[in-house]
Structure formats: structure tokens, C-alpha cells
PDB file of C-alpha atoms and ligand atoms in Angstrom:
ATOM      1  CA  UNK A1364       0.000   0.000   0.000  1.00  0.00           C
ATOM      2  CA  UNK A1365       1.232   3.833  -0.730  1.00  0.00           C
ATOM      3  CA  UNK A1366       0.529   6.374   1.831  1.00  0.00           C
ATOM      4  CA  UNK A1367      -0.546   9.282  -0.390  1.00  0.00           C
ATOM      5  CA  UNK A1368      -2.020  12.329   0.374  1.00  0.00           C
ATOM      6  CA  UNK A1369      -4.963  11.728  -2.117  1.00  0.00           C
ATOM      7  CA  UNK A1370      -6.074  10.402   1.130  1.00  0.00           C
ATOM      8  CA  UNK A1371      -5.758  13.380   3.725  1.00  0.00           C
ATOM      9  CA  UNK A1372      -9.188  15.298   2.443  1.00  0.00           C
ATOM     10  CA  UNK A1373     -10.760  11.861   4.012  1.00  0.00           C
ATOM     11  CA  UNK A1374      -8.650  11.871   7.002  1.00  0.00           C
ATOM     12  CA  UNK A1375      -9.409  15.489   8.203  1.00  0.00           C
ATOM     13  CA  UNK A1376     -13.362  14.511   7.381  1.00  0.00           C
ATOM     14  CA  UNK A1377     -12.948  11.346   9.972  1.00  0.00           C
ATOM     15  CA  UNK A1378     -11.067  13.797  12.393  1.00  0.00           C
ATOM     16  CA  UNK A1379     -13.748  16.539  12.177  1.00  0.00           C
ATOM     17  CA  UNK A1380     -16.613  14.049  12.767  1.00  0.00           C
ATOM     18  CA  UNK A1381     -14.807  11.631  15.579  1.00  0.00           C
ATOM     19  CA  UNK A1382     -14.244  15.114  17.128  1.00  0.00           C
ATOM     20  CA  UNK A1383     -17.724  16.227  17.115  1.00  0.00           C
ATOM     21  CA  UNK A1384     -19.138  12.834  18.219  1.00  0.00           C
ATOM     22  CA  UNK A1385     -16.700  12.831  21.076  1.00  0.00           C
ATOM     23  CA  UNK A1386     -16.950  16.531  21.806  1.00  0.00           C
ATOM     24  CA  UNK A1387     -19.341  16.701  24.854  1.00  0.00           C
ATOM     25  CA  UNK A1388     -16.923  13.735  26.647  1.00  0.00           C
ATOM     26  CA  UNK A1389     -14.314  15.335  25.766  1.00  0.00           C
ATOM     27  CA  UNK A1390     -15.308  19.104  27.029  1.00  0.00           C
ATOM     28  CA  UNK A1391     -16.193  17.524  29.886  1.00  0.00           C
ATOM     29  CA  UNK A1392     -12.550  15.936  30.686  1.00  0.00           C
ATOM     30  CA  UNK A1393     -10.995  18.775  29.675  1.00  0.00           C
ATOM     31  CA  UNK A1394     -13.700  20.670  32.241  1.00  0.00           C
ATOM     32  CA  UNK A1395     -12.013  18.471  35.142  1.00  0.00           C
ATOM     33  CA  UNK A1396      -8.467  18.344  34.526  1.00  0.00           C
ATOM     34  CA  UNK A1397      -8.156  21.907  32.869  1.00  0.00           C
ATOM     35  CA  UNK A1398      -9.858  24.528  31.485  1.00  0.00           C
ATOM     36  CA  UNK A1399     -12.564  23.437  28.943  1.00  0.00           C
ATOM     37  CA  UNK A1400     -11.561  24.668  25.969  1.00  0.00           C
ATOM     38  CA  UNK A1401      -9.784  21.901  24.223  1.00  0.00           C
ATOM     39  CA  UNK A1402     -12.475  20.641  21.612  1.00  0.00           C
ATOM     40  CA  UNK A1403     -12.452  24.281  20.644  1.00  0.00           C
ATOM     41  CA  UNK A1404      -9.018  24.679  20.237  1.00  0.00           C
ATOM     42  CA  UNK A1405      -9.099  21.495  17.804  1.00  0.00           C
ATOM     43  CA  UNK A1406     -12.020  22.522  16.013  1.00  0.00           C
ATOM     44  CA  UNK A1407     -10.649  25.552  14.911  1.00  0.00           C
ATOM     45  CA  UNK A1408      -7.747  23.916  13.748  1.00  0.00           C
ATOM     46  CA  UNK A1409      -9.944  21.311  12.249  1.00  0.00           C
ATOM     47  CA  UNK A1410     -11.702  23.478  10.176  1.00  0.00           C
ATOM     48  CA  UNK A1411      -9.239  25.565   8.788  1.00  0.00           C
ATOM     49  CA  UNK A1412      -7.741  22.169   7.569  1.00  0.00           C
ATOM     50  CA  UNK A1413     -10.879  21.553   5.795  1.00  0.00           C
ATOM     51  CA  UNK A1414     -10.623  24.620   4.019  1.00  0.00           C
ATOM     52  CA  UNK A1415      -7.223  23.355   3.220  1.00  0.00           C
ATOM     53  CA  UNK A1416      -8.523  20.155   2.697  1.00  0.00           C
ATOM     54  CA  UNK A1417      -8.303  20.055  -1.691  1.00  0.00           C
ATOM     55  CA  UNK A1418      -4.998  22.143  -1.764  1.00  0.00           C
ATOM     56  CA  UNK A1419      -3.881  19.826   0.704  1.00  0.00           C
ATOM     57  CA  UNK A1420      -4.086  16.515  -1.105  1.00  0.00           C
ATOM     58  CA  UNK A1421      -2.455  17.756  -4.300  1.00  0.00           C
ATOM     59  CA  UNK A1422       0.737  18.246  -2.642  1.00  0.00           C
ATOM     60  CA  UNK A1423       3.363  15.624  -1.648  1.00  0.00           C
ATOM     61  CA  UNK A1424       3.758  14.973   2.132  1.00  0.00           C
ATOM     62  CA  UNK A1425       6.529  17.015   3.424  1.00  0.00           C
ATOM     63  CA  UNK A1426       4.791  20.027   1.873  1.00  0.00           C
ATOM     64  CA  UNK A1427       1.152  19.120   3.081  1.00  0.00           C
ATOM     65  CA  UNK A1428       2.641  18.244   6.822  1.00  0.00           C
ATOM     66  CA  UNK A1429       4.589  21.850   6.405  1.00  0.00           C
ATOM     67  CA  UNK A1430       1.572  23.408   5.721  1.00  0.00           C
ATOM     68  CA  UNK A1431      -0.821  21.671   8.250  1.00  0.00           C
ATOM     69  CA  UNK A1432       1.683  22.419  10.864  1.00  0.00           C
ATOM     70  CA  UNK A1433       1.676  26.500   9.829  1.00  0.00           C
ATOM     71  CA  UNK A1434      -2.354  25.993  10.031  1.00  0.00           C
ATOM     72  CA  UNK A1435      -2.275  24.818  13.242  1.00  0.00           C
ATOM     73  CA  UNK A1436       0.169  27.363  14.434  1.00  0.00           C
ATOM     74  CA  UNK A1437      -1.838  30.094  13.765  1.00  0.00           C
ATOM     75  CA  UNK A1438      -5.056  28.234  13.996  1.00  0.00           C
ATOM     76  CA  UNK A1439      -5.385  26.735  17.081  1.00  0.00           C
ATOM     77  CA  UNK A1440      -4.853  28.637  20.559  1.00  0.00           C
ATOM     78  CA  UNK A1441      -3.622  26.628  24.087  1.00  0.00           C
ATOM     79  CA  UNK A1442      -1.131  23.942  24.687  1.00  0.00           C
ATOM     80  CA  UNK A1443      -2.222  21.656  21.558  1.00  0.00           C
ATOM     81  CA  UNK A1444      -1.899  24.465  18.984  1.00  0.00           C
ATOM     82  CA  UNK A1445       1.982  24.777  19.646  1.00  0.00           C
ATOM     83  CA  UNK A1446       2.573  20.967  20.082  1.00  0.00           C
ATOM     84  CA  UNK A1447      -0.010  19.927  17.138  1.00  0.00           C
ATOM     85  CA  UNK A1448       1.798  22.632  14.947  1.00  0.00           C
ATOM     86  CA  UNK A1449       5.594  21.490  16.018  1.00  0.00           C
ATOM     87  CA  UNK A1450       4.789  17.667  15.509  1.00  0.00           C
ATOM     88  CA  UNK A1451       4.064  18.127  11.932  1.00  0.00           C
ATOM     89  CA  UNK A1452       6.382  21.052  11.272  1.00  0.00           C
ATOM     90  CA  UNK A1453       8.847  18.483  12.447  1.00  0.00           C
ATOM     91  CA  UNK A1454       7.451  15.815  10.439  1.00  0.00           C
ATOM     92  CA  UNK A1455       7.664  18.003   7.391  1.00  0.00           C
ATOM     93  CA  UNK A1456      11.167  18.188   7.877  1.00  0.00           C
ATOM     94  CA  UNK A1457      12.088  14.716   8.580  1.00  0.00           C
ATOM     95  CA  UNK A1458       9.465  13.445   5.437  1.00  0.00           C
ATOM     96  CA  UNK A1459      11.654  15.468   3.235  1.00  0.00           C
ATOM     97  CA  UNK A1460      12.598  13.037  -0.004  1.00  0.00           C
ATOM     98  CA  UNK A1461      11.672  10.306   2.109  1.00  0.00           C
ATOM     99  CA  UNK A1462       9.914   7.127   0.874  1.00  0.00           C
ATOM    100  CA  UNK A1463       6.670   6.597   2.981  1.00  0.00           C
ATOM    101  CA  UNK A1464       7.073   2.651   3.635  1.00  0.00           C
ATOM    102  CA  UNK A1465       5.908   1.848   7.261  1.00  0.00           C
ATOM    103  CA  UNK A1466       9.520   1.815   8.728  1.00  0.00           C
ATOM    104  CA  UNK A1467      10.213   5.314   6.812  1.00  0.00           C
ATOM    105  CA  UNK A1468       6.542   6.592   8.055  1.00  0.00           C
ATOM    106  CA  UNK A1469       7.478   5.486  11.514  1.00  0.00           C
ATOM    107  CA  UNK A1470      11.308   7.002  11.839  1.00  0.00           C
ATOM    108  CA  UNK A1471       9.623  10.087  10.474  1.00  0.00           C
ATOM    109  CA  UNK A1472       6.927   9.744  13.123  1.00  0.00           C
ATOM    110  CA  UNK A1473       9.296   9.340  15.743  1.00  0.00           C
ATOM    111  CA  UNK A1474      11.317  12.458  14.970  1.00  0.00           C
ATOM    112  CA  UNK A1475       8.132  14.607  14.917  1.00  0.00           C
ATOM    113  CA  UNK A1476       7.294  13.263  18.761  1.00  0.00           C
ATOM    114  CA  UNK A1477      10.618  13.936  19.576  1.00  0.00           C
ATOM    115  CA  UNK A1478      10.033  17.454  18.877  1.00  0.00           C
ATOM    116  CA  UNK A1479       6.868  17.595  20.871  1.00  0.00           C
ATOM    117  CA  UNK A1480       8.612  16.446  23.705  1.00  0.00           C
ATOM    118  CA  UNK A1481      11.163  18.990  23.246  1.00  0.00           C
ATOM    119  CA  UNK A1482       8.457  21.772  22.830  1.00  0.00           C
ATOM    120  CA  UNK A1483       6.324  20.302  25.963  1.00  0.00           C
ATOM    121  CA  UNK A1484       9.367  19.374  27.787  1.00  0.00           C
ATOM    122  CA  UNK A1485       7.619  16.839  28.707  1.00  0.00           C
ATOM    123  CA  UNK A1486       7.587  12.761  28.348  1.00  0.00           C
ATOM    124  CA  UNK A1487       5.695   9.357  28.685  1.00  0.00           C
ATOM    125  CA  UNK A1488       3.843   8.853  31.744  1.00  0.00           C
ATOM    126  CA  UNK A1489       3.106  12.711  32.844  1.00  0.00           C
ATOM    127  CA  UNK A1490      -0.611  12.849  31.827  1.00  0.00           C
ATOM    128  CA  UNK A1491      -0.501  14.241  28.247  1.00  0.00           C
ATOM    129  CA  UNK A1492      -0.997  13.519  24.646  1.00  0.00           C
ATOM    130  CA  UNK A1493       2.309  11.717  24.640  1.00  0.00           C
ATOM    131  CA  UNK A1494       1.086   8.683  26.623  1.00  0.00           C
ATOM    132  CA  UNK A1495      -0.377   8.287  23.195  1.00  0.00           C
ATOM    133  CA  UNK A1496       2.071   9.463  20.653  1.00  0.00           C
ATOM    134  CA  UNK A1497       4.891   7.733  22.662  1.00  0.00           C
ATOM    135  CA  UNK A1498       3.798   4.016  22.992  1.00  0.00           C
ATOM    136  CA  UNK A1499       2.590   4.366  19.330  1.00  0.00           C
ATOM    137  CA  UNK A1500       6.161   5.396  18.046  1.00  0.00           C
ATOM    138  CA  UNK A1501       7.207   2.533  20.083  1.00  0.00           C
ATOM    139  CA  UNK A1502       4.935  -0.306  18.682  1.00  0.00           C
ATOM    140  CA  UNK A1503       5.887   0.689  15.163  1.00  0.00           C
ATOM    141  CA  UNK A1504       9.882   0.145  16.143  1.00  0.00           C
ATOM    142  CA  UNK A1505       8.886  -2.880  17.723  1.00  0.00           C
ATOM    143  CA  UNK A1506      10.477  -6.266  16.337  1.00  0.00           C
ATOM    144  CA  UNK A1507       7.206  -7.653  15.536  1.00  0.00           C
ATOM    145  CA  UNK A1508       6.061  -4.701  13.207  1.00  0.00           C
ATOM    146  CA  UNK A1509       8.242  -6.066  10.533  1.00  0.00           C
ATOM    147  CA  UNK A1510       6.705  -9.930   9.979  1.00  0.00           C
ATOM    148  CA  UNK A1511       3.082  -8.671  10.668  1.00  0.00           C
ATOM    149  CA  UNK A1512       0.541  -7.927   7.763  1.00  0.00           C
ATOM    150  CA  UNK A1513      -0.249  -4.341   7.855  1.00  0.00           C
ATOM    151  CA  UNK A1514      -3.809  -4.931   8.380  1.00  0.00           C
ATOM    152  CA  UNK A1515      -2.940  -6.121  11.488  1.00  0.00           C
ATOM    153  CA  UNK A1516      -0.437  -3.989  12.576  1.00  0.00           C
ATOM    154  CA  UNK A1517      -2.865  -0.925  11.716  1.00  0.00           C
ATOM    155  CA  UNK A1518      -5.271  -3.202  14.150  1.00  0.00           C
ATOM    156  CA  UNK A1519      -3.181  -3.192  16.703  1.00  0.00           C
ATOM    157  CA  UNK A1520      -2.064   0.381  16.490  1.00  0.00           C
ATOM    158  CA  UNK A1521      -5.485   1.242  17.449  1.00  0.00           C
ATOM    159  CA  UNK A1522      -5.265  -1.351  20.335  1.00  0.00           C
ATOM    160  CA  UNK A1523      -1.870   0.757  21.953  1.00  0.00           C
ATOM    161  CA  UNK A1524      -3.914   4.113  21.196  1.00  0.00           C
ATOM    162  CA  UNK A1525      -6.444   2.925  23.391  1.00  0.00           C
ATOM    163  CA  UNK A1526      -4.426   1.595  26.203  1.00  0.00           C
ATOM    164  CA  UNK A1527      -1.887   4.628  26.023  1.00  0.00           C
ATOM    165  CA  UNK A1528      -5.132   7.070  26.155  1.00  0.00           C
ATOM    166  CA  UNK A1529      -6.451   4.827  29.292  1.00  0.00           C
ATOM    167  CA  UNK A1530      -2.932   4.687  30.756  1.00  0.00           C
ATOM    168  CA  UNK A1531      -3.842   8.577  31.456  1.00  0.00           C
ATOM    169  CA  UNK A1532      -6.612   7.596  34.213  1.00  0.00           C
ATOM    170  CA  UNK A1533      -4.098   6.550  36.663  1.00  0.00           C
ATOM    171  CA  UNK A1534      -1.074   9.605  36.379  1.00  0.00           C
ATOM    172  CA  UNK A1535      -0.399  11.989  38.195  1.00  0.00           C
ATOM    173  CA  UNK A1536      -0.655  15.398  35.775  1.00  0.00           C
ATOM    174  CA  UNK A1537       2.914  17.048  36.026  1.00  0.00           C
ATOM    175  CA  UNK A1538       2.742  19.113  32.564  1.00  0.00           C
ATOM    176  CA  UNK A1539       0.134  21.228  31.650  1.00  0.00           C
ATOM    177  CA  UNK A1540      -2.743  22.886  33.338  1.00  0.00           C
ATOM    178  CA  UNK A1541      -3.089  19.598  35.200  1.00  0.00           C
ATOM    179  CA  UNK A1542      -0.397  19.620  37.197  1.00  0.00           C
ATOM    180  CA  UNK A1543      -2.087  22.602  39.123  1.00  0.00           C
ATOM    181  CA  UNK A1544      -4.648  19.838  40.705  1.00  0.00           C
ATOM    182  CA  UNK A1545      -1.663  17.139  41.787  1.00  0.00           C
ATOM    183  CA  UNK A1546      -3.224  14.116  43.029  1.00  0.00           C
ATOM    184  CA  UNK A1547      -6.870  15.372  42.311  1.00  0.00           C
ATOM    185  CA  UNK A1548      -5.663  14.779  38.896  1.00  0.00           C
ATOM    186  CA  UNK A1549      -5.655  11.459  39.671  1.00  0.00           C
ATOM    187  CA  UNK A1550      -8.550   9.253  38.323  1.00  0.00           C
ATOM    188  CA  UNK A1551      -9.521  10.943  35.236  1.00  0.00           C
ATOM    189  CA  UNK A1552      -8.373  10.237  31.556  1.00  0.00           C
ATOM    190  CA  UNK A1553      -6.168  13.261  30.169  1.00  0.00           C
ATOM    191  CA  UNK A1554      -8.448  15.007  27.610  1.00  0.00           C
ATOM    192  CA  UNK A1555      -5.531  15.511  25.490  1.00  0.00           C
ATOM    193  CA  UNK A1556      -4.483  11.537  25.781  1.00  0.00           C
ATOM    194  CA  UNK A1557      -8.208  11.140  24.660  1.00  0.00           C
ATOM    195  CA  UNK A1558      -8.395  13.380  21.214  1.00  0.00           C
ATOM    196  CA  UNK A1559      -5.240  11.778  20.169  1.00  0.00           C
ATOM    197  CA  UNK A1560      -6.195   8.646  20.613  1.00  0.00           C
ATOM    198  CA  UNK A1561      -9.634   9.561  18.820  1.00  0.00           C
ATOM    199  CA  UNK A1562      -7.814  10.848  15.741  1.00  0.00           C
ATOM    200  CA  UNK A1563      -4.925   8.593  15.354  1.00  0.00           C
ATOM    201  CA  UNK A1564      -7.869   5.970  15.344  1.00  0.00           C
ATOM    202  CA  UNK A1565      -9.379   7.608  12.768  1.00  0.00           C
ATOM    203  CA  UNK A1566      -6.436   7.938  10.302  1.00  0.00           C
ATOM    204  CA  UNK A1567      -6.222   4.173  10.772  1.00  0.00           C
ATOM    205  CA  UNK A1568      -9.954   3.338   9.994  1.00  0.00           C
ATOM    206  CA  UNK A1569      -9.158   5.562   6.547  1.00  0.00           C
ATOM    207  CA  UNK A1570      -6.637   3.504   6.077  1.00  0.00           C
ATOM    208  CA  UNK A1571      -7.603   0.193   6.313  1.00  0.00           C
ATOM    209  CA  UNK A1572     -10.620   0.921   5.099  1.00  0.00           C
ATOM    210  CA  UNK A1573      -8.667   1.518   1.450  1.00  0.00           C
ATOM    211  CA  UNK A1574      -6.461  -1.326   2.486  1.00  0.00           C
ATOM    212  CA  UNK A1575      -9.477  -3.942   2.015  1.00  0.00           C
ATOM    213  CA  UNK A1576     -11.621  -1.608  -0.620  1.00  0.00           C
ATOM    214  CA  UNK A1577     -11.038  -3.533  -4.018  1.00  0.00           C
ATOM    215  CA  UNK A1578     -10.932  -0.670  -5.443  1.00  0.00           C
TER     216      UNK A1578
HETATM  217  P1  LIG B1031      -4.494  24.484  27.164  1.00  0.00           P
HETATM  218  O1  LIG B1031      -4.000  23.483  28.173  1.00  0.00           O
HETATM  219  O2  LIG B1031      -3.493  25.541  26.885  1.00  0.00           O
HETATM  220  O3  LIG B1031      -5.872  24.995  27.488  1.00  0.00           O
HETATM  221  P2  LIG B1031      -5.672  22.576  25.316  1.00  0.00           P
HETATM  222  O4  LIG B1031      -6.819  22.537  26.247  1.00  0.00           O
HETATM  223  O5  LIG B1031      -5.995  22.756  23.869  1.00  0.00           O
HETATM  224  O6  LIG B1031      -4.612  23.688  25.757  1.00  0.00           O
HETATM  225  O7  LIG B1031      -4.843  21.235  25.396  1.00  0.00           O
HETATM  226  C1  LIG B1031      -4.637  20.590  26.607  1.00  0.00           C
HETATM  227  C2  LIG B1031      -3.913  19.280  26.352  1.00  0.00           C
HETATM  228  O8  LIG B1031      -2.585  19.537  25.858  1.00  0.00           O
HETATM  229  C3  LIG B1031      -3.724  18.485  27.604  1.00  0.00           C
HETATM  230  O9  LIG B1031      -4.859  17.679  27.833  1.00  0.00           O
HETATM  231  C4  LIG B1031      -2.457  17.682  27.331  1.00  0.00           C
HETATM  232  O10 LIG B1031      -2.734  16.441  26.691  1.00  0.00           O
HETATM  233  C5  LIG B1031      -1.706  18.547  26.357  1.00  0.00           C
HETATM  234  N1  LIG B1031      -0.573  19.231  26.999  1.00  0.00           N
HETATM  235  C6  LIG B1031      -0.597  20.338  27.753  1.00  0.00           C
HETATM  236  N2  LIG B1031       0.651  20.687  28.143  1.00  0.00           N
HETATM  237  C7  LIG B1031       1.486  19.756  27.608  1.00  0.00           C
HETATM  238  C8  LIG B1031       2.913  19.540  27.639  1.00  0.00           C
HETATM  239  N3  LIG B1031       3.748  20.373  28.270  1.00  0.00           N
HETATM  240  N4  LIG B1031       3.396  18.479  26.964  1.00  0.00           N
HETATM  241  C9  LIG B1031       2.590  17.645  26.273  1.00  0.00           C
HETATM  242  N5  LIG B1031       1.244  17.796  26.216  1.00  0.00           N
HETATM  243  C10 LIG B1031       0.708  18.820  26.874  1.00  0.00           C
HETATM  244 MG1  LIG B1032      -7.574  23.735  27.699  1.00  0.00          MG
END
């Protein structure tokens, strides 16, 4: 299969909708742990990608991540403009005349959440988006990615999503608004953790849904 971005006008449609659906759950997190305002923060981002959306697919990745990372920039306000902007600023610049297999994809993955953490200072296990990002980076360098159909390893991408996001539940919030609760932070799912888990699931439903289409 060829990642191409013929597919990304689909992929910000799933993201707007999986956004929306999840929106009131999501508020609501984001209501407990900080200040609300998250599903508006993505949504604005969100829709000036759909704007974007048919400029977006003609170009070839490194140019459409460049530009969806200047969108988000100036886009989106809070924590997850800057880090949603950086990740694929940084993934623009690490896709650059590279070939899109599934080990390329993921070293170019992995340098983009590097540069999150950088811009967060912040890592795995601290209550954030990155108990997502991180353990999926990690799955796709792990030895068993290689030998396993990419059906499957889409599958059980979603399956570490999941389990990153519900990792969240049980931290103690150190980065972010958050952190200002300490261990009343405790016992709810990072809002964050949860919209990043939403969308990365998603991008894989659009995917393997055109894995299996015959057409
Ligand atoms: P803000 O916190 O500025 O209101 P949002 O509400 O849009 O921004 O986003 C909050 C989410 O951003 C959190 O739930 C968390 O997942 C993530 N986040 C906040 N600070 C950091 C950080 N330093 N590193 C990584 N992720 C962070
Ligand atoms: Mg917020």
C-alpha cells in the first residue's frame, strides 16, 4: 500500500466528525483536569484544515505536513496548537525526499514526537498527549512490526492508542494545566491523551478501510 495524500481530504473529514461525536466527553474531561476549551481549540484547527482540505491533497507529504503544521500554528490557541503545529512542522522536515514505507513513516513519526517532547518538555507517563504518541512510536519500532501484515499492525495500532489514552486515568498530571490539581488529577483520563487517541484511530480506519476496498 502507498501512503498518499490523495487520502488526507478523508482523514481530516474522519477527524472533524470523531471530534464532534466525542466533543461533549471530551469538554467535559478537559472541564475536570483543565480549562474546557480543548475541543475548541481542535475545532478551529480542524476546520481551517478543511478549508485546506483540496490544496492539501495535491501536494506531496513534506509540503502538506509543512503546511498543516503553519495551520495549526496560527489556527489553534492553548497547549495543543503549539505541540499539534511542532509535531508536523517536524514531520515536514524529517518526510523530506523520504519514501513513505511503514519503517520510513514510523522514523519520520518518531522524529516529529521527539520534537513535541522537546516543545512540551515533557515525556511518557506525565498525563498528556504523549502517553499516546509515545507508545505508538514505540509499537511501530517494535520487532514484531516487521513480519506482521499491515492490516494487522494498523489493528493493533489502534489497540496501543487505546491503552496509552487509558494509561492517562491513573497519572499523576505534572505538565500542563493539570499539574495545578496534583493528586486530584488522579482518576480521570487526560483530555488531550483522549483526542489523540480519537484521531490517530481515525487515520487508521481511513486507512484500512482503502487497504481492504477492491478498489
Ligand atoms: P491548554 O491546556 O493551553 O488549554 P488545550 O486545552 O488545547 O490547551 O490542550 C490541553 C492538552 O494539551 C492536555 O490535555 C495535554 O494532553 C496537552 N498538553 C498540555 N501541556 C502539555 C505539555 N507540556 N506536553 C505535552 N502535552 C501537553
Ligand atoms: Mg484547555
Amino acid at each position: 500500500m502507498k501512503f498518499t495524500p490523495v487520502l488526507l481530504p478523508i482523514i481530516i473529514e474522519a477527524i472533524a466528525d470523531v471530534i464532534e461525536e466525542n466533543a461533549v466527553e471530551v469538554t467535559d474531561l478537559d472541564q475536570t483536569l483543565g480549562d474546557g476549551d480543548h475541543v475548541i481549540n481542535l475545532q478551529r484547527g480542524i476546520d481551517a484544515l478543511m478549508a485546506e482540505r483540496a490544496e492539501l491533497s495535491q501536494l506531496g507529504w513534506a509540503d502538506a505536513w509543512q503546511k498543516i503544521g503553519m495551520t495549526l500554528m496560527a489556527s489553534v490557541g492553548g497547549a495543543s496548537g503549539s505541540l499539534y503545529g511542532t509535531l508536523f512542522i517536524a514531520l515536514s522536515k524529517a518526510g523530506q525526499d523520504k519514501e513513505l514505507t511503514l519503517q520510513g513513516f514510523s522514523n519520520v513519526l518518531t522524529q516529529g514526537v521527539e520534537a513535541v517532547k522537546k516543545r512540551g518538555r515533557s515525556d511518557v507517563g506525565e498525563k498528556t498527549l504523549l502517553d499516546v504518541f509515545i507508545p505508538v512510536v514505540r509499537y511501530l519500532h517494535s520487532a514484531t512490526v516487521a513480519e506482521t501484515p499491515l492490516p494487522n499492525v494498523l489493528h493493533q495500532l489502534s489497540e496501543v492508542a487505546v491503552k496509552g489514552m487509558e494509561s492517562t486515568r491513573d497519572m499523576l498530571a505534572t505538565k500542563g494545566r493539570a499539574s495545578f490539581l496534583e493528586e486530584r488529577s488522579l482518576g480521570h483520563i487526560d483530555a488531550g491523551a483522549k483526542t489523540a487517541q480519537l484521531m490517530i484511530c481515525a487515520i487508521i480506519d481511513v486507512l484500512s478501510s482503502h487497504l481492504t476496498s477492491p478498489t
